[in-house]
XYZ file of C-alpha atoms in Angstrom:
688
model
C 17.268 38.977 -33.464
C 15.694 39.031 -29.908
C 16.614 36.296 -27.598
C 12.860 34.344 -27.048
C 14.130 33.595 -23.561
C 13.655 37.469 -23.078
C 10.662 38.221 -21.739
C 10.569 34.639 -19.350
C 11.206 37.655 -16.445
C 8.411 37.309 -13.383
C 6.332 40.616 -12.723
C 3.217 41.564 -10.762
C 2.191 44.616 -10.122
C 1.182 46.575 -7.355
C -3.571 45.936 -7.719
C -3.032 43.230 -10.024
C -4.607 40.062 -8.397
C -2.123 37.602 -10.277
C 1.219 37.117 -10.979
C 2.759 37.069 -14.659
C 5.947 36.272 -16.590
C 6.401 39.031 -18.905
C 4.823 41.763 -20.670
C 2.126 39.653 -22.771
C 1.276 42.048 -24.966
C -1.316 42.569 -25.800
C -2.737 39.256 -25.313
C -6.228 38.238 -23.266
C -5.672 34.910 -20.947
C -3.297 32.537 -21.502
C 0.027 33.538 -22.076
C 1.139 31.720 -25.546
C 2.647 33.514 -28.128
C 0.787 32.151 -30.735
C 2.206 29.192 -33.471
C 5.361 30.181 -34.398
C 7.843 31.577 -32.195
C 11.306 32.645 -33.142
C 14.183 30.723 -33.447
C 17.792 31.067 -34.652
C 18.509 30.017 -38.383
C 21.037 27.683 -36.572
C 18.225 26.892 -34.085
C 16.804 23.656 -36.347
C 17.378 20.934 -35.408
C 19.914 17.899 -37.317
C 17.081 15.814 -38.009
C 14.886 18.323 -39.712
C 18.377 19.823 -41.702
C 17.589 20.600 -45.478
C 13.977 19.830 -45.878
C 11.612 22.485 -46.151
C 8.643 22.663 -43.579
C 6.141 23.949 -46.586
C 7.284 20.201 -48.427
C 6.427 18.007 -45.500
C 3.100 16.150 -45.614
C 1.237 15.546 -42.290
C 0.685 10.907 -43.029
C -2.690 10.952 -41.859
C -3.938 14.168 -44.290
C -5.309 11.442 -47.765
C -7.396 10.155 -45.148
C -8.787 13.152 -44.015
C -7.483 12.465 -40.763
C -6.808 15.507 -38.583
C -3.106 16.493 -37.181
C -3.433 16.184 -33.996
C -1.947 19.865 -33.012
C -5.389 20.359 -34.110
C -7.249 18.390 -32.948
C -5.218 20.463 -29.687
C -6.350 23.668 -30.799
C -9.568 22.848 -31.107
C -10.316 21.379 -27.734
C -8.863 24.885 -26.419
C -11.191 26.284 -28.654
C -14.365 24.605 -27.148
C -12.986 24.936 -23.256
C -11.892 29.212 -24.017
C -15.949 28.816 -25.190
C -17.690 27.597 -22.645
C -15.462 29.233 -19.518
C -16.858 32.419 -21.519
C -20.145 31.079 -21.539
C -20.081 30.396 -17.952
C -20.978 33.686 -16.501
C -19.440 32.337 -12.384
C -16.293 31.118 -13.684
C -13.404 32.085 -10.800
C -9.487 32.765 -10.567
C -9.006 29.310 -10.165
C -11.068 27.704 -12.943
C -9.112 30.186 -15.345
C -5.991 28.853 -13.788
C -7.401 25.107 -14.618
C -7.640 25.537 -17.816
C -4.037 27.090 -18.385
C -3.031 24.691 -16.930
C -4.197 22.197 -18.570
C -3.247 24.202 -21.903
C 0.554 23.674 -20.729
C 0.293 20.636 -19.687
C -0.395 19.855 -23.243
C 2.049 21.745 -24.269
C 4.860 20.055 -22.422
C 3.562 16.531 -23.478
C 3.903 12.963 -21.804
C 7.631 11.525 -22.234
C 10.839 10.993 -20.326
C 9.892 13.104 -17.407
C 6.178 11.670 -16.497
C 7.733 8.346 -16.548
C 10.788 9.130 -14.859
C 8.434 11.104 -11.912
C 5.994 7.162 -12.195
C 8.636 4.500 -11.243
C 9.724 6.742 -8.535
C 6.051 7.331 -7.049
C 5.352 3.625 -8.358
C 8.352 2.537 -5.881
C 6.405 4.633 -3.071
C 3.588 2.920 -3.725
C 5.157 -0.557 -3.939
C 6.191 0.064 -0.308
C 2.981 0.406 0.392
C 1.456 -2.863 -0.482
C 4.410 -4.594 1.052
C 3.850 -2.818 4.244
C 0.436 -4.392 4.338
C 2.102 -8.305 4.691
C 5.153 -7.964 6.046
C 3.236 -8.099 9.529
C 1.538 -11.433 8.078
C 4.601 -13.331 6.848
C 6.586 -12.717 10.034
C 3.961 -13.432 12.423
C 4.509 -17.220 12.681
C 8.326 -16.602 12.994
C 8.081 -13.354 15.270
C 5.580 -14.731 17.464
C 8.273 -17.863 18.649
C 10.603 -15.708 18.936
C 8.791 -12.859 20.947
C 6.515 -15.245 22.886
C 3.488 -13.828 20.951
C 0.005 -14.452 22.648
C -3.282 -15.008 20.227
C -4.538 -11.766 21.578
C -1.035 -10.429 20.636
C -0.843 -11.295 17.544
C -4.192 -9.878 16.677
C -2.591 -6.427 17.918
C -0.123 -6.555 16.064
C -1.962 -6.953 13.016
C -4.531 -4.618 13.356
C -1.805 -2.118 14.674
C 0.231 -1.534 10.698
C -3.609 -0.826 10.000
C -3.993 1.700 12.115
C -1.298 3.696 11.854
C -1.633 3.495 8.155
C -5.200 5.047 8.475
C -3.714 7.379 11.372
C -0.705 8.725 8.807
C -3.602 8.859 5.609
C -5.123 11.852 7.145
C -1.808 13.332 8.964
C 0.236 13.468 5.507
C -2.609 13.885 3.606
C -4.073 17.173 5.127
C -0.272 18.153 5.152
C 0.104 17.561 1.638
C -1.788 20.528 0.810
C -0.470 22.633 3.198
C 3.729 21.635 3.388
C 3.656 19.975 -0.795
C 2.835 16.805 -1.686
C 6.973 16.240 -2.731
C 8.690 17.000 1.195
C 5.383 15.293 2.671
C 6.306 12.068 0.664
C 9.572 12.183 1.655
C 9.579 13.101 5.613
C 7.001 9.784 4.974
C 8.868 7.408 3.152
C 11.796 8.430 5.900
C 9.936 7.928 8.881
C 8.912 4.349 7.605
C 12.555 3.847 6.322
C 14.048 4.190 9.991
C 11.474 2.066 12.216
C 11.198 -0.418 9.301
C 15.123 -0.524 10.119
C 14.574 -0.207 13.557
C 11.517 -2.954 13.826
C 14.146 -5.920 12.999
C 15.903 -5.422 15.533
C 13.200 -5.082 18.579
C 13.515 -8.102 20.513
C 10.607 -7.246 22.613
C 7.107 -6.903 21.716
C 6.234 -3.589 23.013
C 9.203 -2.074 21.006
C 8.650 -4.662 17.933
C 4.768 -3.636 17.964
C 5.652 0.364 18.747
C 8.513 0.295 15.472
C 5.682 -1.203 13.099
C 3.386 1.779 14.814
C 5.161 4.373 13.266
C 6.198 2.904 10.524
C 3.409 2.580 9.494
C 2.079 6.169 10.216
C 4.852 6.845 7.576
C 3.651 4.897 4.861
C 0.190 5.784 5.460
C 1.076 9.020 3.719
C 1.895 7.464 0.379
C -0.882 6.904 -1.413
C -2.939 9.829 -0.921
C 0.101 11.914 -1.637
C 1.697 9.268 -4.482
C -1.711 9.949 -7.097
C -2.008 13.431 -6.048
C 1.448 14.138 -6.672
C 0.869 12.145 -10.119
C -2.212 13.299 -11.571
C -1.151 17.287 -11.194
C 1.393 16.202 -14.064
C -0.499 14.891 -16.152
C -2.770 15.571 -19.033
C -6.804 15.444 -19.287
C -6.609 12.407 -22.007
C -3.882 10.789 -20.298
C -4.815 10.718 -16.320
C -7.191 7.983 -16.174
C -5.222 5.840 -17.626
C -1.449 6.233 -16.384
C -2.725 6.886 -12.749
C -4.533 3.418 -13.708
C -1.156 1.548 -14.439
C 0.949 3.897 -11.123
C -2.017 1.485 -9.370
C 0.237 -1.977 -10.819
C 2.949 -0.929 -7.962
C 0.296 -2.116 -5.489
C 0.731 -5.422 -7.018
C 4.103 -5.841 -7.527
C 4.526 -5.043 -4.130
C 2.404 -8.106 -2.700
C 4.350 -10.552 -5.455
C 7.887 -8.505 -3.891
C 7.044 -9.025 -0.535
C 5.168 -12.744 -0.798
C 8.614 -14.205 -3.296
C 10.956 -12.242 -0.552
C 9.278 -14.072 2.223
C 9.298 -17.430 0.308
C 13.284 -16.960 -0.898
C 14.601 -15.452 2.745
C 12.037 -17.080 5.810
C 11.936 -20.435 5.329
C 15.968 -20.207 5.819
C 16.244 -20.047 9.473
C 19.395 -20.072 9.891
C 20.034 -16.675 8.284
C 21.193 -14.155 10.977
C 22.495 -14.566 14.219
C 22.663 -14.220 17.771
C 24.539 -12.758 21.016
C 23.497 -15.533 23.594
C 20.728 -15.984 24.630
C 19.495 -11.797 24.943
C 19.797 -10.838 20.287
C 18.692 -12.875 18.427
C 18.288 -11.130 14.829
C 16.833 -14.947 12.422
C 15.648 -14.673 8.629
C 11.858 -12.480 9.282
C 14.237 -10.084 10.482
C 16.017 -10.003 7.007
C 13.025 -10.091 5.168
C 11.852 -6.906 7.482
C 14.716 -5.759 6.082
C 14.721 -7.088 2.555
C 10.811 -4.476 2.286
C 12.185 -1.552 2.562
C 13.929 -1.152 -0.241
C 10.901 0.020 -2.222
C 10.723 2.734 0.301
C 14.625 3.412 -0.070
C 14.432 3.779 -3.480
C 11.590 5.881 -4.649
C 13.320 8.120 -1.390
C 16.285 8.716 -3.290
C 14.423 9.157 -6.480
C 12.204 11.689 -5.120
C 15.612 14.105 -4.321
C 15.859 14.665 -8.119
C 11.822 15.366 -8.552
C 10.093 18.692 -8.477
C 7.327 19.597 -6.375
C 4.320 19.728 -8.324
C 3.915 22.865 -9.941
C 0.212 23.002 -9.092
C 0.763 23.178 -5.761
C 3.145 26.244 -6.093
C 0.567 27.852 -8.462
C -1.766 27.722 -5.460
C 0.055 28.999 -3.631
C 1.525 31.588 -5.764
C 4.926 30.745 -5.875
C 4.658 31.265 -9.619
C 8.101 31.160 -10.226
C 9.577 28.049 -8.966
C 6.363 26.586 -10.591
C 7.175 28.146 -13.913
C 9.885 26.734 -13.753
C 9.775 23.371 -13.333
C 6.908 23.622 -16.030
C 9.584 24.659 -18.123
C 11.918 22.094 -17.493
C 9.265 19.496 -18.330
C 8.183 20.138 -20.808
C 12.224 20.681 -22.404
C 13.450 16.934 -21.164
C 9.901 15.086 -23.116
C 10.230 17.250 -25.883
C 14.337 17.127 -26.619
C 13.876 13.034 -25.213
C 11.452 13.171 -28.596
C 14.249 14.396 -30.847
C 13.170 18.013 -30.705
C 14.924 19.816 -28.896
C 14.521 23.291 -30.719
C 10.594 23.200 -29.887
C 10.348 26.251 -27.165
C 8.501 26.834 -23.832
C 5.848 29.297 -24.948
C 4.196 30.200 -22.301
C 5.273 34.060 -21.718
C 2.745 35.056 -18.497
C 0.911 32.709 -15.897
C -2.112 33.151 -14.555
C -2.937 32.536 -10.494
C -4.442 33.615 -7.409
C -2.585 34.947 -4.821
C -2.823 34.080 -1.484
C -4.911 36.403 0.125
C -3.636 36.121 3.587
C -0.233 34.541 4.784
C -1.493 31.462 6.010
C 1.908 30.037 8.205
C 1.835 33.010 10.714
C 5.684 34.688 10.318
C 7.774 34.942 14.064
C 10.756 37.316 13.686
C 13.292 36.601 15.395
C 13.388 38.810 17.968
C 9.491 37.899 19.108
C 9.204 34.237 21.409
C 11.399 31.426 21.544
C 12.330 28.621 18.683
C 9.814 26.433 20.242
C 7.449 29.004 20.911
C 7.774 29.922 16.966
C 7.948 26.210 16.535
C 4.359 25.915 18.531
C 2.679 28.931 16.529
C 3.243 27.307 13.233
C 2.302 23.914 14.448
C -0.705 24.661 15.688
C -1.528 26.999 13.424
C -1.050 24.249 10.019
C -2.857 21.891 12.252
C -5.993 24.582 12.507
C -6.055 24.733 8.399
C -5.703 21.290 7.916
C -8.690 21.011 10.113
C -10.289 23.575 8.272
C -9.289 21.857 5.042
C -11.091 18.581 6.075
C -13.976 20.503 7.434
C -14.596 21.928 4.034
C -14.772 18.754 2.235
C -18.206 18.664 4.001
C -19.107 21.853 2.160
C -22.064 22.622 -0.136
C -20.394 21.938 -2.589
C -17.979 19.174 -2.090
C -20.955 16.921 0.805
C -22.450 15.170 -1.624
C -19.383 13.326 -3.427
C -17.690 13.040 0.164
C -21.032 11.041 1.321
C -21.105 9.221 -1.867
C -16.639 8.249 -2.207
C -17.344 7.353 1.445
C -19.336 4.275 1.359
C -17.260 3.498 -1.151
C -14.358 3.827 -0.326
C -15.417 1.555 3.293
C -17.803 -1.170 1.509
C -14.843 -2.121 -0.907
C -11.723 -2.428 1.060
C -14.125 -3.746 4.228
C -14.720 -6.775 1.009
C -11.964 -6.456 0.434
C -9.311 -6.608 3.118
C -12.271 -8.819 5.181
C -11.985 -12.046 1.995
C -8.378 -10.913 2.029
C -7.792 -12.680 5.681
C -10.989 -14.710 5.173
C -9.143 -16.829 1.957
C -5.975 -18.276 3.621
C -7.205 -18.403 6.693
C -9.728 -20.960 5.337
C -7.490 -22.688 3.650
C -5.245 -23.187 6.554
C -8.230 -23.849 7.981
C -8.907 -27.034 5.709
C -5.672 -27.974 5.675
C -6.006 -27.970 9.922
C -9.427 -30.667 8.730
C -7.259 -32.846 6.351
C -4.590 -33.174 8.704
C -6.510 -33.882 11.987
C -8.876 -36.438 9.932
C -5.228 -38.465 9.855
C -5.183 -38.603 13.790
C -3.356 -41.849 15.050
C -5.308 -43.260 18.110
C -3.521 -45.439 20.063
C -5.584 -46.709 22.956
C -4.550 -47.970 26.752
C -0.919 -49.488 25.213
C 1.521 -50.277 27.483
C 5.328 -49.843 26.854
C 7.967 -50.939 28.956
C 12.042 -50.036 29.268
C 11.332 -49.012 25.414
C 14.177 -45.720 23.983
C 11.976 -43.320 21.964
C 14.430 -42.105 19.436
C 12.434 -41.259 16.063
C 9.687 -38.550 16.296
C 5.593 -38.582 17.780
C 3.667 -36.651 15.181
C 0.031 -36.441 14.368
C -0.986 -38.388 17.813
C -3.429 -39.324 20.568
C -2.570 -42.070 23.270
C -4.996 -42.487 25.583
C -5.322 -43.964 28.543
C -1.889 -45.567 28.257
C 1.192 -46.608 30.261
C 5.008 -46.266 30.076
C 7.157 -47.509 32.543
C 10.773 -46.833 32.923
C 10.857 -45.336 29.387
C 13.345 -42.794 27.707
C 12.212 -40.140 24.985
C 15.476 -38.097 24.129
C 16.367 -35.805 20.823
C 13.550 -36.050 19.842
C 10.586 -33.729 18.083
C 6.336 -33.899 19.181
C 4.058 -32.919 16.456
C 0.183 -32.456 17.397
C 0.459 -35.342 19.890
C -1.511 -35.602 22.524
C -1.736 -37.991 26.172
C -4.742 -38.473 28.439
C -5.474 -40.079 31.021
C -2.069 -41.537 30.663
C 0.929 -43.270 33.155
C 4.179 -41.916 33.183
C 6.305 -43.873 35.689
C 10.354 -43.068 36.244
C 10.254 -41.836 32.948
C 12.879 -39.728 31.654
C 12.441 -36.769 28.706
C 15.782 -34.963 27.874
C 15.847 -32.415 24.252
C 12.452 -32.477 23.657
C 11.325 -29.688 21.031
C 7.530 -30.408 21.257
C 4.490 -28.204 18.700
C 0.993 -28.120 19.722
C 1.935 -30.783 22.511
C 0.109 -31.559 25.326
C -0.513 -33.550 28.363
C -4.349 -34.131 29.856
C -5.216 -35.539 32.787
C -1.875 -37.699 33.317
C -0.608 -38.783 36.193
C 3.620 -38.574 36.334
C 5.949 -40.148 38.520
C 9.298 -40.174 39.297
C 10.075 -38.913 35.938
C 12.837 -36.179 34.852
C 12.368 -33.223 32.061
C 15.535 -32.401 31.239
C 16.490 -29.169 28.279
C 12.962 -29.477 26.315
C 10.306 -27.323 25.702
C 7.305 -29.048 28.373
C 6.577 -26.231 30.918
C 3.821 -26.256 33.003
C 1.228 -25.044 31.395
C 1.344 -28.091 28.933
C 0.309 -30.370 31.510
C -3.483 -29.946 32.408
C -5.393 -31.422 35.443
C -1.926 -33.330 35.875
C -1.069 -35.170 39.187
C 2.443 -34.407 39.557
C 4.352 -36.715 42.152
C 8.258 -36.643 42.961
C 8.992 -35.248 39.261
C 12.134 -32.874 38.267
C 12.546 -30.290 35.414
C 15.449 -29.561 34.322
C 17.728 -26.715 32.338
C 13.900 -26.023 30.598
C 14.768 -24.480 27.221
C 14.558 -20.418 27.605
C 11.810 -17.919 25.637
C 9.980 -19.381 22.854
C 11.190 -20.958 19.550
C 9.846 -21.652 16.130
C 7.742 -24.807 15.217
C 8.604 -28.098 13.534
C 8.190 -27.403 9.900
C 4.484 -26.776 8.684
C 4.112 -28.510 5.380
C 1.392 -25.599 4.465
C 4.180 -22.297 4.965
C 5.229 -22.739 1.425
C 1.309 -22.648 0.118
C 0.250 -19.915 2.273
C 3.232 -17.732 0.562
C 2.127 -19.064 -2.761
C -1.148 -18.409 -2.474
C -0.576 -14.592 -1.396
C 1.767 -15.169 -4.621
C -0.530 -16.033 -6.638
C -3.673 -13.880 -5.580
C -1.102 -10.883 -5.782
C -0.663 -11.442 -9.837
C -4.014 -12.111 -10.542
C -4.663 -8.596 -9.926
C -2.066 -8.249 -13.521
C -4.888 -9.235 -15.883
C -8.106 -6.271 -13.649
C -5.065 -3.965 -13.881
C -4.196 -3.634 -17.995
C -7.988 -4.226 -18.402
C -9.082 -1.270 -16.202
C -6.207 0.788 -17.242
C -7.298 0.589 -21.015
C -10.389 0.972 -21.160
C -10.639 4.031 -18.002
C -10.892 6.327 -20.720
C -13.122 4.842 -23.125
C -15.734 2.882 -20.833
C -15.399 5.332 -18.318
C -14.553 5.660 -14.128
C -18.755 5.531 -12.905
C -19.159 2.187 -15.414
C -15.105 0.763 -14.046
C -15.837 1.264 -10.909
C -19.671 0.063 -10.376
C -19.783 -3.285 -12.662
C -16.305 -4.283 -11.572
C -18.030 -4.072 -7.570
C -20.976 -5.548 -9.179
C -18.795 -8.667 -10.554
C -16.701 -8.714 -7.017
C -20.027 -9.534 -5.451
C -21.095 -12.019 -7.735
C -17.981 -14.059 -7.292
C -18.143 -14.077 -3.501
C -21.529 -16.123 -3.996
C -19.577 -18.709 -5.968
C -18.087 -19.178 -2.436
C -20.923 -21.388 -1.312
C -19.465 -23.969 -3.566
C -15.961 -24.132 -2.340
C -15.597 -26.978 -0.754
C -11.428 -27.758 -1.503
C -8.424 -26.093 -0.909
C -8.465 -24.919 -5.008
C -11.571 -24.192 -5.741
C -11.115 -21.212 -3.033
C -7.272 -19.932 -4.752
C -9.284 -19.974 -7.794
C -11.858 -17.765 -6.795
C -9.331 -16.049 -4.863
C -7.604 -15.682 -7.935
C -10.764 -14.990 -9.687
C -12.162 -11.482 -7.245
C -8.855 -10.043 -6.540
C -8.379 -9.661 -10.733
C -11.999 -7.705 -10.776
C -11.996 -6.026 -7.875
C -8.622 -4.208 -8.475
C -11.123 -2.549 -11.103
C -12.694 -1.093 -9.322
C -9.358 -0.050 -6.932
C -8.126 2.201 -10.562
C -11.077 3.413 -11.051
C -11.537 4.491 -7.048
C -8.747 5.950 -6.809
C -8.829 7.889 -10.585
C -12.516 9.354 -9.788
C -10.916 10.333 -6.142
C -8.214 12.217 -7.668
C -10.794 14.498 -10.432
C -13.244 15.114 -7.447
C -11.559 17.891 -5.513
C -9.544 20.520 -5.893
C -5.720 21.013 -5.652
C -6.381 22.813 -2.615
C -8.584 19.562 -0.979
C -7.044 16.128 -3.100
C -4.638 14.906 -0.966
C -6.545 16.114 2.368
C -9.883 14.325 0.521
C -7.513 12.003 -0.684
C -5.833 10.769 2.621
C -9.621 11.017 5.020
C -10.719 8.549 2.235
C -7.474 6.518 2.592
C -7.918 6.609 6.740
C -11.677 5.502 6.580
C -10.587 2.795 4.211
C -7.929 1.401 6.313
C -10.683 2.089 9.713
C -12.793 -0.741 7.015
C -9.530 -3.124 6.560
C -9.741 -2.823 10.423
C -12.849 -4.080 10.650
C -13.163 -6.400 7.861
C -9.993 -8.555 9.227
C -11.285 -8.725 12.572
C -14.968 -9.302 11.998
C -14.402 -12.485 8.671
C -11.476 -13.291 10.750
C -13.896 -14.477 13.550
C -16.420 -17.175 11.440
C -13.675 -19.183 10.064
C -14.122 -22.458 11.370
C -17.533 -21.553 12.421
C -19.605 -20.400 9.063
C -18.823 -19.233 6.030
C -22.461 -17.353 5.629
C -21.977 -14.708 6.685
C -18.617 -13.382 5.726
C -19.813 -13.622 2.432
C -23.129 -12.847 2.566
C -21.864 -9.180 4.356
C -19.053 -9.529 1.757
C -22.066 -9.178 -0.895
C -23.629 -7.030 0.956
C -21.772 -4.237 0.918
C -20.351 -4.454 -2.962
C -23.373 -4.564 -4.066
C -24.501 -1.524 -2.045
C -20.937 0.324 -3.284
C -21.736 -0.654 -6.550
C -25.213 1.328 -6.501
C -23.834 4.169 -4.942
C -21.380 4.619 -7.525
C -23.353 4.659 -10.824
C -24.688 7.973 -8.811
C -21.259 9.654 -9.100
C -20.707 11.821 -12.096
C -17.872 11.011 -15.074
C -15.132 13.164 -14.750
C -13.191 11.388 -17.744
C -13.237 14.870 -19.917
C -13.213 17.150 -16.797
C -10.348 18.995 -16.555
C -8.191 19.291 -12.868
C -9.639 22.024 -10.548
């Protein structure tokens, strides 16, 4: 009996415009061998041995429920009829039709779930990256003596790096391959995240986090494009939405590990005063683990066959599709099922886009420069094509939706915890103790001072030894013949004071702590060097908890959007979720306590994630394979730009007014939601 695989040989005619597998017989269009396929007698599985196929009955037949294979065949027939009725069908349209049929035959199984985990870890790494700097800043600012301006720059640098990375890696993924670019992006992220944990100076730490952000910036546009090309149409919306959950898991992972590691300041080591490795640096290392795990998993994953077909690499694509088919059906207990595709129609590349220079032409550096320049031109050309006649309106609508959603989401994401800190500070300051015109003479202060104001006091021949001062302010006071030793202070100031014949030994009371003070015969000996952590703050745990709850609140929205993505449709989910999120922001006018703000934060995050899921799914489906990652990268870069603007603007109004942030976010969400309702529905659209 003939070997069923004997026709799976790559052939390409001289004048034919398609790459094919096998002869294909007299079949027109797609290379399927019909409903039955040749099989050796002993090839039947043990599960079916001894059973007559004619005796087996589909269990839904009595209820009039059509067999899934019949439904699949009817859908294919309908698509073929629609294609024939469409006069202007192109080669790429035919490829899209056939590719959808192939993915239906491959089924959804073990391969997709394995890839789901691997790519989910990459998405998780992106979620972690957004939280790392925010969690380490309170500790890093003391280790590296950061000013407020430097702290703000460090926070913005992460989003700046991710913005650049999304644009670069998204464009390159459409030219070099999804898997290859994702591996490079994650490698850069891991290497520079590792280096940043050891950086002692602000400049190096800033640079390493910037490059780390550029690396991880490529994960979102590549992951969604990559995974979508292994999914059939009726599974695409749901499983891309499940994939979004990994971003939430990244936030939970970052919050949980920060909570468990950073407060343990002793977890680390030091080498003199020049090299310090404290617990927050351990946290930075731990945050790189999801990217490392994804990187290892990608080594065992194939390239997207759709990308390979777009670039006329038919043989590689066919082998990958066959492997997907066999992996899934073996896992389902049907190893005898044969991959029936004998040839794949795919347009050949009309010109060799990447200029290959012979080894005798120029030096290696020159050849590399020409290839790089050619790649840049091709990427920019692809970006410009997003504004072409066919895609211009879709790109404009998607840009508005991405920008308004990111502006509100990231802006409020900063405003919520900052507002909670502000309310905590207000409550703390309301409990301040004020001492007026006290006179203390020959007294030994051996207890800590906290949240106090001393006005017009006199301190004569007193000793302040081995104590902590937190939020202590001395105004118009006199210190004479006093002695300060081993003092650790936080937000402690001396204003318009007179200090005579006083010694400061091994303290962190530097000159900038003395504002408009008169220092007479005063000595500073062995001042503490560098910056030191503040006295433990009670609100640290609460801030970790707020981030944890905000990430966890995303879970219900993720589940609901995944279950209803195919039933309701992408457009309605985006529009309704953004409009409901806008309504949630208005209730912030009624929030006057920390608990109320936390509750509304959780509700806002839970609703808005449904919009994010719909936005990411429809972005994948609106653009053809040759522009998919590029479009996703451009829109994700715009998202990060909106995040930079949102966080900067919203943070500036904390403690000033909450009217402006609430109205800005509400207006942006309403505008984005209304624009979303103008998008075309894509849930029954074949991936182009």
